[in-house]
Amino acid sequence: MKKYLHIIIFFGLMTAQVVLAQDDQSSPNNKIAPTVTGYYQSINLDEDTPCTCDTKTQRTHDLAKGLRPYDVINYKLHAYKFTFGSSTVGVSKLFKAFENDKSVYKVSMKEWDSFMLLTDDTFNVTSFESAAKSVFATFEPIDVESFLQRKNTTSYNEYVKYKQESSKK
């Protein structure tokens, strides 16, 4: 009986080692996507919960103001193109969340297919882009110059001139 008990324990331990080795996180065959964390992951973007996105605050108005001189050279620029999905509730919640993100200075929309964020250095791009990909049907970064060229000629010229002068230094 003791022989059988030892054999059972031996095979039990060997089986456990094989299972644990297969579950090893460092295994090249076991790729786990990194978890994105940040402010935008704390927002409930679920389409089945109320939004209360229709209330306008002073911050809402400030975020929506047009591009002003030096905006495009004083802030970090992040331009995106997108398409809406079957519901815009999640998108509305995401845009409403800009009110509480003090790293966002302004949101510049171009019709209903692209927008640009003007931010400071503390803006969590990864957190925002991850959340945006979950609420838009399609969402991808685009070239800032292309966005500005279509949006605002004055800001585009200012941006191009600034880039040219910066590259000379």
CSV table of C-alpha atoms in Angstrom, one decimal:
chain,number,residue,atom,x,y,z
A,1,MET,CA,0.0,0.0,0.0
A,2,LYS,CA,2.9,2.4,0.8
A,3,LYS,CA,4.3,1.7,-2.7
A,4,TYR,CA,1.1,2.8,-4.3
A,5,LEU,CA,0.8,5.9,-2.1
A,6,HIS,CA,4.4,6.9,-3.1
A,7,ILE,CA,3.7,6.4,-6.8
A,8,ILE,CA,0.4,8.4,-6.6
A,9,ILE,CA,2.2,11.3,-4.8
A,10,PHE,CA,5.1,11.1,-7.3
A,11,PHE,CA,2.8,11.3,-10.3
A,12,GLY,CA,0.7,14.0,-8.6
A,13,LEU,CA,3.8,16.2,-8.1
A,14,MET,CA,5.1,15.6,-11.6
A,15,THR,CA,1.7,16.5,-13.1
A,16,ALA,CA,1.6,19.6,-11.0
A,17,GLN,CA,5.0,20.6,-12.2
A,18,VAL,CA,4.0,20.1,-15.9
A,19,VAL,CA,0.9,22.2,-15.4
A,20,LEU,CA,2.7,25.0,-13.6
A,21,ALA,CA,5.4,25.0,-16.3
A,22,GLN,CA,2.8,25.4,-19.0
A,23,ASP,CA,1.2,28.3,-17.1
A,24,ASP,CA,4.5,30.1,-16.7
A,25,GLN,CA,4.0,33.8,-17.6
A,26,SER,CA,7.6,34.1,-19.0
A,27,SER,CA,7.0,31.4,-21.6
A,28,PRO,CA,7.3,32.8,-25.1
A,29,ASN,CA,4.2,30.9,-26.2
A,30,ASN,CA,2.1,32.5,-23.5
A,31,LYS,CA,1.6,36.1,-24.5
A,32,ILE,CA,-0.6,38.2,-22.3
A,33,ALA,CA,-1.6,41.6,-23.5
A,34,PRO,CA,-0.6,44.3,-21.1
A,35,THR,CA,-3.4,45.8,-19.0
A,36,VAL,CA,-3.9,49.5,-19.7
A,37,THR,CA,-4.6,51.6,-16.7
A,38,GLY,CA,-5.4,55.2,-16.3
A,39,TYR,CA,-8.1,57.8,-15.9
A,40,TYR,CA,-10.1,56.7,-19.0
A,41,GLN,CA,-10.3,53.1,-17.7
A,42,SER,CA,-12.1,54.4,-14.6
A,43,ILE,CA,-15.0,55.8,-16.7
A,44,ASN,CA,-18.1,53.7,-17.1
A,45,LEU,CA,-18.5,53.6,-20.9
A,46,ASP,CA,-21.2,51.1,-20.9
A,47,GLU,CA,-24.0,52.0,-23.3
A,48,ASP,CA,-26.7,50.8,-20.9
A,49,THR,CA,-26.0,53.3,-18.1
A,50,PRO,CA,-27.1,56.9,-18.1
A,51,CYS,CA,-24.7,59.5,-19.4
A,52,THR,CA,-25.9,62.9,-18.1
A,53,CYS,CA,-23.8,64.3,-21.0
A,54,ASP,CA,-26.3,67.0,-21.9
A,55,THR,CA,-25.3,69.3,-19.0
A,56,LYS,CA,-23.0,72.1,-20.2
A,57,THR,CA,-20.4,73.5,-17.8
A,58,GLN,CA,-17.9,76.3,-18.3
A,59,ARG,CA,-15.3,73.7,-18.8
A,60,THR,CA,-17.3,72.2,-21.7
A,61,HIS,CA,-17.4,75.6,-23.4
A,62,ASP,CA,-13.6,76.1,-22.8
A,63,LEU,CA,-12.8,72.7,-24.3
A,64,ALA,CA,-14.8,73.5,-27.4
A,65,LYS,CA,-13.4,77.0,-28.2
A,66,GLY,CA,-11.8,77.4,-31.6
A,67,LEU,CA,-8.1,77.2,-32.1
A,68,ARG,CA,-6.3,80.4,-31.1
A,69,PRO,CA,-2.9,81.8,-32.0
A,70,TYR,CA,0.0,79.7,-30.5
A,71,ASP,CA,-2.4,76.9,-29.4
A,72,VAL,CA,-0.7,74.5,-31.8
A,73,ILE,CA,2.8,75.3,-30.6
A,74,ASN,CA,2.1,75.6,-26.9
A,75,TYR,CA,0.4,72.2,-26.5
A,76,LYS,CA,0.9,68.5,-27.4
A,77,LEU,CA,-1.2,67.6,-30.4
A,78,HIS,CA,-3.0,64.3,-30.9
A,79,ALA,CA,-5.1,63.9,-34.0
A,80,TYR,CA,-7.5,61.0,-34.7
A,81,LYS,CA,-9.9,59.8,-37.3
A,82,PHE,CA,-12.9,57.7,-36.4
A,83,THR,CA,-16.3,56.3,-37.4
A,84,PHE,CA,-19.3,56.0,-35.1
A,85,GLY,CA,-20.7,52.6,-34.2
A,86,SER,CA,-24.3,51.7,-33.6
A,87,SER,CA,-24.5,53.8,-30.5
A,88,THR,CA,-22.9,57.1,-29.5
A,89,VAL,CA,-23.5,56.8,-25.7
A,90,GLY,CA,-20.0,55.6,-25.0
A,91,VAL,CA,-18.5,58.3,-27.2
A,92,SER,CA,-20.5,60.9,-25.4
A,93,LYS,CA,-19.3,59.7,-22.0
A,94,LEU,CA,-15.7,59.6,-23.3
A,95,PHE,CA,-15.9,63.2,-24.5
A,96,LYS,CA,-17.7,64.3,-21.3
A,97,ALA,CA,-14.8,62.8,-19.3
A,98,PHE,CA,-12.5,65.5,-20.8
A,99,GLU,CA,-14.1,67.9,-18.4
A,100,ASN,CA,-12.3,66.2,-15.5
A,101,ASP,CA,-9.0,65.6,-17.3
A,102,LYS,CA,-7.1,68.8,-16.6
A,103,SER,CA,-4.3,67.7,-19.0
A,104,VAL,CA,-6.7,68.3,-21.9
A,105,TYR,CA,-6.7,71.9,-22.9
A,106,LYS,CA,-9.0,71.8,-26.0
A,107,VAL,CA,-10.8,69.5,-28.3
A,108,SER,CA,-10.9,70.5,-32.0
A,109,MET,CA,-13.4,68.7,-34.1
A,110,LYS,CA,-13.3,68.4,-37.9
A,111,GLU,CA,-16.8,67.6,-39.1
A,112,TRP,CA,-17.8,64.1,-37.8
A,113,ASP,CA,-14.8,62.1,-38.8
A,114,SER,CA,-11.8,63.4,-37.0
A,115,PHE,CA,-10.7,65.4,-34.0
A,116,MET,CA,-7.5,66.7,-32.3
A,117,LEU,CA,-6.7,67.0,-28.6
A,118,LEU,CA,-4.5,69.7,-27.4
A,119,THR,CA,-2.9,68.5,-24.1
A,120,ASP,CA,-0.1,69.1,-21.7
A,121,ASP,CA,2.7,66.6,-21.1
A,122,THR,CA,0.8,64.7,-18.4
A,123,PHE,CA,-2.0,63.5,-20.7
A,124,ASN,CA,-2.2,59.6,-20.7
A,125,VAL,CA,-2.4,58.9,-24.4
A,126,THR,CA,-2.4,55.1,-23.9
A,127,SER,CA,-5.3,55.2,-21.5
A,128,PHE,CA,-7.3,57.5,-23.8
A,129,GLU,CA,-6.7,55.6,-27.0
A,130,SER,CA,-7.6,52.3,-25.3
A,131,ALA,CA,-10.9,53.7,-24.2
A,132,ALA,CA,-11.6,55.3,-27.5
A,133,LYS,CA,-11.0,52.1,-29.4
A,134,SER,CA,-13.7,50.5,-27.2
A,135,VAL,CA,-16.4,53.1,-28.1
A,136,PHE,CA,-15.8,54.0,-31.7
A,137,ALA,CA,-16.4,51.6,-34.6
A,138,THR,CA,-13.0,52.6,-36.0
A,139,PHE,CA,-10.4,54.8,-34.3
A,140,GLU,CA,-6.8,55.5,-35.3
A,141,PRO,CA,-4.2,58.3,-35.0
A,142,ILE,CA,-3.6,60.5,-38.0
A,143,ASP,CA,-1.0,63.1,-38.9
A,144,VAL,CA,-1.4,66.4,-37.1
A,145,GLU,CA,-0.4,68.4,-40.2
A,146,SER,CA,-3.1,66.7,-42.3
A,147,PHE,CA,-5.7,67.5,-39.7
A,148,LEU,CA,-4.7,71.1,-39.4
A,149,GLN,CA,-4.5,71.6,-43.1
A,150,ARG,CA,-8.1,70.6,-43.5
A,151,LYS,CA,-9.3,72.3,-40.3
A,152,ASN,CA,-7.6,75.7,-40.0
A,153,THR,CA,-5.2,77.3,-42.5
A,154,THR,CA,-3.9,79.8,-40.0
A,155,SER,CA,-3.1,77.2,-37.4
A,156,TYR,CA,-1.6,74.9,-40.0
A,157,ASN,CA,0.7,77.7,-41.3
A,158,GLU,CA,1.7,78.5,-37.7
A,159,TYR,CA,2.4,74.8,-37.0
A,160,VAL,CA,4.5,74.3,-40.1
A,161,LYS,CA,6.5,77.4,-39.5
A,162,TYR,CA,7.2,76.4,-35.9
A,163,LYS,CA,8.3,72.9,-37.0
A,164,GLN,CA,10.6,74.4,-39.7
A,165,GLU,CA,12.2,76.8,-37.2
A,166,SER,CA,12.6,74.0,-34.6
A,167,SER,CA,14.3,71.8,-37.0
A,168,LYS,CA,16.9,74.5,-37.8
A,169,LYS,CA,18.0,74.7,-34.2
